[in-house]
Short mmCIF file of C-alpha atoms and ligand atoms in Angstrom, two decimals:
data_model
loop_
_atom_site.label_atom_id
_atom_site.label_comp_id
_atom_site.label_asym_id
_atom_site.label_seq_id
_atom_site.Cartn_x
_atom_site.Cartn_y
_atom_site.Cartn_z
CA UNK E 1 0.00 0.00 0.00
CA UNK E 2 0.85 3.37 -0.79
CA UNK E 3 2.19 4.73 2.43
CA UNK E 4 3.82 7.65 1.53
CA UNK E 5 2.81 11.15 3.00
CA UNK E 6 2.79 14.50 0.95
CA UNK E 7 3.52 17.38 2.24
CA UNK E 8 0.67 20.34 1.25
CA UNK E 9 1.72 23.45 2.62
CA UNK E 10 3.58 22.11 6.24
CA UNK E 11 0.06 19.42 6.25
CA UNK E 12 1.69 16.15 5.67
CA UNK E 13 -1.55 13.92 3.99
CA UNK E 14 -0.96 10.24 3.43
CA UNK E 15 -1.55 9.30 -0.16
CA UNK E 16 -4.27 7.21 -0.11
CA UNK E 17 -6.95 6.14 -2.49
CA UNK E 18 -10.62 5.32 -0.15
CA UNK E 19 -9.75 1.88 -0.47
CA UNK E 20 -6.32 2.52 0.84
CA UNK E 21 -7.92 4.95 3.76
CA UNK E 22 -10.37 1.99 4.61
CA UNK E 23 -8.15 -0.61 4.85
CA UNK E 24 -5.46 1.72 6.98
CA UNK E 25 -8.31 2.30 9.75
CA UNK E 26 -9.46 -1.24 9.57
CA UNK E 27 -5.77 -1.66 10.67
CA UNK E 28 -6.13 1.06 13.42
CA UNK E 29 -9.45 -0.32 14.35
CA UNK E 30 -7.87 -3.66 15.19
CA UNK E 31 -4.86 -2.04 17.30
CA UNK E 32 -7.79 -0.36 20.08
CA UNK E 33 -5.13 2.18 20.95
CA UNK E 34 -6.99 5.71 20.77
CA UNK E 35 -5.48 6.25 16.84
CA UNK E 36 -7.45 9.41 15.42
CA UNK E 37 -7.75 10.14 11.78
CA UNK E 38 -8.00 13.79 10.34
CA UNK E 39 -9.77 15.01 7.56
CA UNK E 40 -8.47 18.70 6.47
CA UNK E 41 -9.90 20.33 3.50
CA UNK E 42 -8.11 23.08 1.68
CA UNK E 43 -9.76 26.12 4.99
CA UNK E 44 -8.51 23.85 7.80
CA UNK E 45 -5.09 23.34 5.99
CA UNK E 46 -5.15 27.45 5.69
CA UNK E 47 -5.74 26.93 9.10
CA UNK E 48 -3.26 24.88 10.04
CA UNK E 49 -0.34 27.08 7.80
CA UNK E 50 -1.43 29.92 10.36
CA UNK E 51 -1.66 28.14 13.48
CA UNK E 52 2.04 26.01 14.09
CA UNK E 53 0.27 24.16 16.95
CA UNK E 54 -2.98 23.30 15.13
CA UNK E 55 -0.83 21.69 12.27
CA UNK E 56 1.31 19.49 15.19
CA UNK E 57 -2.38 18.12 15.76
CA UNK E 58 -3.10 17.64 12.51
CA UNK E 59 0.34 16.02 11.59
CA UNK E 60 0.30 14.18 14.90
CA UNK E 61 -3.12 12.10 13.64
CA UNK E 62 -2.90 8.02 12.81
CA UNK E 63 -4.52 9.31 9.10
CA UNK E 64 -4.67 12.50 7.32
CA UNK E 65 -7.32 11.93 4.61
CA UNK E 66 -7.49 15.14 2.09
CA UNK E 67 -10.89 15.94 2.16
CA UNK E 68 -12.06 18.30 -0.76
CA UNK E 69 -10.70 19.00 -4.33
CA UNK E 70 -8.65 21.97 -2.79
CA UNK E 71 -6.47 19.95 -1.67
CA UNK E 72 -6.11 17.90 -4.65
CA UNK E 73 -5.35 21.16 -6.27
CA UNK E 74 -3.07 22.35 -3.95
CA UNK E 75 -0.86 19.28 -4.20
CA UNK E 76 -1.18 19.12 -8.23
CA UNK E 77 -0.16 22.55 -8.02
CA UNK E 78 2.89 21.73 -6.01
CA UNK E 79 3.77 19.21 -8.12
CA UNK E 80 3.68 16.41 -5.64
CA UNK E 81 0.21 15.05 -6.55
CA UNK E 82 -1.92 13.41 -4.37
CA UNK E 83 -4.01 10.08 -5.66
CA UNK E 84 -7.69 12.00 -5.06
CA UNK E 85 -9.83 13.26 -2.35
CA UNK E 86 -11.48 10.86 0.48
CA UNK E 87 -14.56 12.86 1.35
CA UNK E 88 -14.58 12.65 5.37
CA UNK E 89 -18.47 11.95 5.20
CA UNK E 90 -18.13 9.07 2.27
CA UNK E 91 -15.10 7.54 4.18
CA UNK E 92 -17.45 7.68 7.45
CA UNK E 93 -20.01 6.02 5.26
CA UNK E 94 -17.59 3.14 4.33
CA UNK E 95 -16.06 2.84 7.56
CA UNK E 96 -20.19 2.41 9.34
CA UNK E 97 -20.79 -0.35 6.32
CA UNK E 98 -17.10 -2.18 7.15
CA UNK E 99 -18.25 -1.71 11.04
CA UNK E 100 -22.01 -3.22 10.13
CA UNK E 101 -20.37 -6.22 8.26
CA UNK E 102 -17.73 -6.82 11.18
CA UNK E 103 -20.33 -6.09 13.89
CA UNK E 104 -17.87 -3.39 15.39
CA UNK E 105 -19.77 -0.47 17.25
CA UNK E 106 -19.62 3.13 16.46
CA UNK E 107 -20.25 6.55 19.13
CA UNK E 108 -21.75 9.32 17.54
CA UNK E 109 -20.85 12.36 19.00
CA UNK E 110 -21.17 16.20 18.22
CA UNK E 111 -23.95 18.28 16.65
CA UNK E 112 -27.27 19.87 18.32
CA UNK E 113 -29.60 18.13 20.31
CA UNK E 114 -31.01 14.78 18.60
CA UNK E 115 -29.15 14.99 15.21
CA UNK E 116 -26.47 12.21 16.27
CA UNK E 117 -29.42 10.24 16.73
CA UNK E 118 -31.06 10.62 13.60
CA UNK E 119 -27.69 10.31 11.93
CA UNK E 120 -27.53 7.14 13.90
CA UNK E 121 -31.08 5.75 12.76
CA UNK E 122 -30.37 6.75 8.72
CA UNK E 123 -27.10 4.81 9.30
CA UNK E 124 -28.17 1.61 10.53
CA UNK E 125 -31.17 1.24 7.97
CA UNK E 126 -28.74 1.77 5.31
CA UNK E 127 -26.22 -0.49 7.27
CA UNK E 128 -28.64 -2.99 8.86
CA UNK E 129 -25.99 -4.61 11.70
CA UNK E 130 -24.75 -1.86 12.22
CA UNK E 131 -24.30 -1.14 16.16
CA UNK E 132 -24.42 2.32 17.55
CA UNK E 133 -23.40 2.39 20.90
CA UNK E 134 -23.99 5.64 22.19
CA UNK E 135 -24.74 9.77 21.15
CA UNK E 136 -24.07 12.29 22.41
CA UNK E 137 -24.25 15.70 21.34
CA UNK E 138 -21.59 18.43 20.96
CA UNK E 139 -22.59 21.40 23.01
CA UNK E 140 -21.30 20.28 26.13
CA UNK E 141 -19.18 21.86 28.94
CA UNK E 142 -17.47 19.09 30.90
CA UNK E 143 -15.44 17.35 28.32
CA UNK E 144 -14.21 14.99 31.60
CA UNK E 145 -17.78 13.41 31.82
CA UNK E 146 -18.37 13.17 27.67
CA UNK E 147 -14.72 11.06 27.71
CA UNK E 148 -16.11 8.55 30.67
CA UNK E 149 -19.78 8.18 28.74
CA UNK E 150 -17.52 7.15 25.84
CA UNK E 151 -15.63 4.72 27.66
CA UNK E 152 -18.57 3.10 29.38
CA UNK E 153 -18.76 1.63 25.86
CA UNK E 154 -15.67 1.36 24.32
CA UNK E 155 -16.42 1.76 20.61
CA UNK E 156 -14.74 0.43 17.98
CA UNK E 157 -15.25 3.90 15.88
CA UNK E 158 -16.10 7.54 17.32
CA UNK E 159 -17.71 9.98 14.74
CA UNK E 160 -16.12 13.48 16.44
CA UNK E 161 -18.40 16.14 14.50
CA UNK E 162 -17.55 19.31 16.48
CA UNK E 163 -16.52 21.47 13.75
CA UNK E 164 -12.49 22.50 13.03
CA UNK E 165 -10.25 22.83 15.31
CA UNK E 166 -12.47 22.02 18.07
CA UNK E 167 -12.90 18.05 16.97
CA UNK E 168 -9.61 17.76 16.31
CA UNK E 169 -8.45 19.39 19.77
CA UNK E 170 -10.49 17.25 21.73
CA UNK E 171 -9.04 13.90 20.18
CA UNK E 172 -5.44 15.19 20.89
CA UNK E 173 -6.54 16.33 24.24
CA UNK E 174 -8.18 13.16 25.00
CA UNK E 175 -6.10 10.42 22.74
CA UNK E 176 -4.71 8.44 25.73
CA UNK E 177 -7.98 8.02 28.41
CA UNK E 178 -10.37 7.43 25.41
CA UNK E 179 -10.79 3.58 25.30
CA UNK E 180 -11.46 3.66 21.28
CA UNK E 181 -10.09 1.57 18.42
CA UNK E 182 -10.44 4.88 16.10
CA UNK E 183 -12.01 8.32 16.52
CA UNK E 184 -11.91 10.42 13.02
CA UNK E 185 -12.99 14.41 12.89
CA UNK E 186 -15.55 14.62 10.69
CA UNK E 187 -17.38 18.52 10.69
CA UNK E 188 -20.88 18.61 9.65
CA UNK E 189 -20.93 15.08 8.84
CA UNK E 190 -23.82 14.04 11.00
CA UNK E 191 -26.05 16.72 9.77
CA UNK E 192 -25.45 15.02 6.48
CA UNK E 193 -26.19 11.43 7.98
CA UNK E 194 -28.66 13.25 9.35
CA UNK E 195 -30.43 14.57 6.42
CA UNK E 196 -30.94 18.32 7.78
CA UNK E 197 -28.13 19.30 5.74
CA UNK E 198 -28.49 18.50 2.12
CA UNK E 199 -25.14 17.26 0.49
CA UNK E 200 -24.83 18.75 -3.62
CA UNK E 201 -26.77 17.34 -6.41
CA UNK E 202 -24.05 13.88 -7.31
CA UNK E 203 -23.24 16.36 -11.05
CA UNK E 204 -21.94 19.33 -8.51
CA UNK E 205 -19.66 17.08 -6.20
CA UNK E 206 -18.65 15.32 -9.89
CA UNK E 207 -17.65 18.77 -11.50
CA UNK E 208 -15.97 19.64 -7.94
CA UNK E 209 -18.61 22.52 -7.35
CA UNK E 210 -19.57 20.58 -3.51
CA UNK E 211 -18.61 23.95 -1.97
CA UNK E 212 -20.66 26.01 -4.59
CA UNK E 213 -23.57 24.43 -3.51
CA UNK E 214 -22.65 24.97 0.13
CA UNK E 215 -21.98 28.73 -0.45
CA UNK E 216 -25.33 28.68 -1.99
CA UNK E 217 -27.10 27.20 0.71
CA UNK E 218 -25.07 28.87 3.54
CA UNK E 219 -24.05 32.52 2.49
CA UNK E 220 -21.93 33.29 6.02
CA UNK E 221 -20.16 30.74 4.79
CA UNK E 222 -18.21 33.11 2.71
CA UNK E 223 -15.20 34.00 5.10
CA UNK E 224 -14.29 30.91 6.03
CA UNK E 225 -14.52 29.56 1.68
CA UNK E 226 -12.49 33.10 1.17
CA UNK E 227 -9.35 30.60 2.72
CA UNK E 228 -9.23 28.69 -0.41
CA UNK E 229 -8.24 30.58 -2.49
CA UNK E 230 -5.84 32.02 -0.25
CA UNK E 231 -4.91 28.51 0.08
CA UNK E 232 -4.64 28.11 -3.56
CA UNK E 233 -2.41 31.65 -4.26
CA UNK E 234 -0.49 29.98 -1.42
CA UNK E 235 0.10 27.19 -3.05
CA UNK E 236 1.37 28.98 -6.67
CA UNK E 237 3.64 31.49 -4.31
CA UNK E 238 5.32 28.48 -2.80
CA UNK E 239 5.67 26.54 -5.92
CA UNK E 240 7.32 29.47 -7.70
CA UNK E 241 9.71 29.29 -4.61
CA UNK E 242 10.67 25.70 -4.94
CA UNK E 243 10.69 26.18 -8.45
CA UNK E 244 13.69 29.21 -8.47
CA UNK E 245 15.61 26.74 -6.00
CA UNK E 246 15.71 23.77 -8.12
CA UNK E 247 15.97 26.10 -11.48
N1 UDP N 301 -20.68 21.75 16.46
C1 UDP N 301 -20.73 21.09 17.68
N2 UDP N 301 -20.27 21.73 18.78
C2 UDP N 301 -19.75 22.98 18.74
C3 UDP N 301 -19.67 23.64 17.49
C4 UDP N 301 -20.13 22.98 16.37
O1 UDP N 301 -21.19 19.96 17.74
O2 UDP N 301 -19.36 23.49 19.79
C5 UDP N 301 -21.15 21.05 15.28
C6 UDP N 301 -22.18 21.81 14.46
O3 UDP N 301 -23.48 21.62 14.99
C7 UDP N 301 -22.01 21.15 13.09
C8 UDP N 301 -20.52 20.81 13.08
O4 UDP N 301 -20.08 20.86 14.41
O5 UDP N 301 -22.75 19.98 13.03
C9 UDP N 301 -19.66 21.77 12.26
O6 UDP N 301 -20.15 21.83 11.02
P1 UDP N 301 -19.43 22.64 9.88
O7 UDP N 301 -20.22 22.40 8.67
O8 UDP N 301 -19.17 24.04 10.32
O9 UDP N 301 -18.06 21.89 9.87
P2 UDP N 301 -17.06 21.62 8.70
O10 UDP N 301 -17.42 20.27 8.19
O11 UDP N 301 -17.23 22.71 7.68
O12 UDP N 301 -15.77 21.68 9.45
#
């Protein structure tokens, strides 16, 4: 397997196709040591190039999985390409059909009030097997007492959808009392699962125009999307760089 990590603007990504992502956390899953998987599109890498001890988190994870076509740019731009994107809410969607078929359990947490467990209903009837353990959602103070309702049921997966940096924080902050095969960041995903947020017609995420759609749907969106293509000048600047060094 293609193990290799590429390095998009200081975010090291490992180079993996979703097949290649699935079987690395299947991996994980099986080692039940508290690994945590990140999945950065092209704002949180922005992100990340600002904020030196956001990107240690980020670089510190078991899998960084480039989530967007940002990314993909960014890296094609650099000229160290990356295989493709792994959507974080289509590789959550494999990983709660590998779960179903193994009969591993999965912890849904983050989101408001009673969308982790509509996101955990829509899962299981597409997944029929498929054992959620426990919700919980992600407006909480006491971090402490989230941690120990986790553990009471030591899930194979946990679904951390607390928005960026905040999801990945908490599974840096927590990574060695969590008893969890693998938790992975995951943003809006469970509205998604969820169905109260709409993913793009399939021709808009085809053509790449997912955050379009978004933008569309959610206009105060705009100042956080503004960071791509910041990302992307970013990228060109930095290429030019590398490029006069080797030239
Ligand atoms: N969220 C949460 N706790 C918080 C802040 C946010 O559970 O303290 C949830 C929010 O309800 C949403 C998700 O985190 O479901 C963030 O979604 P967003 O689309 O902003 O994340 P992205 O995927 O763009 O990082």
């Amino acid at each position: 397997m293609c193990r290799l990590k590429i390095d998009v603007m200081g975010v090291l990504f490992d180079n993996v196709t979703m097949e290649q992502a699935v079987e690395r956390a299947a991996g994980l899953i099986g080692e039940h040591r508290g690994a945590y998987c990140v999945t950065p599109n092209a704002e949180i890498a922005w992100e990340a190039m600002q904020d030196e001890g956001f990107r240690a988190i980020i670089n510190g994870a078991d899998l960084v999985l480039p989530d967007g076509a940002g990314v993909v740019l960014g890296a094609k731009i650099l000229e160290r390409p990356l295989q493709g994107k792994v959507a974080g809410i289509d590789f959550a969607d494999r990983l709660a059909g590998y779960l179903a078929d193994k009969g591993g359990s999965l912890y849904l947490l983050g989101s408001k009030p009673g969308i982790a467990e509509l996101a955990g209903e829509n899962l299981v009837k597409k997944h029929p097997g498929l054992k959620i353990c426990g919700t919980a959602d992600g407006y909480f103070q006491d971090e402490a007492s989230v941690v120990e309702k986790i553990n009471e049921t030591k899930p194979d997966v946990l679904f951390v959808c607390l928005g960026a940096p905040k999801q990945e924080r908490f599974m840096a902050a927590h990574k060695e009392e969590l008893n969890v095969g693998l938790m992975i960041g995951l943003g809006g995903s469970l509205d998604g699962f969820a169905g109260t947020v709409k993913r793009a017609p399939k021709w808009m995420i085809r053509c790449n125009l997912e955050w379009l759609y978004r933008l569309i749907k959610e206009p105060r969106r705009l100042g956080r999307m503004m960071r791509l293509p910041k990302f992307v000048r970013a990228c060109k600047k930095q290429r030019r760089r590398e490029g006069k060094r080797h030239g």
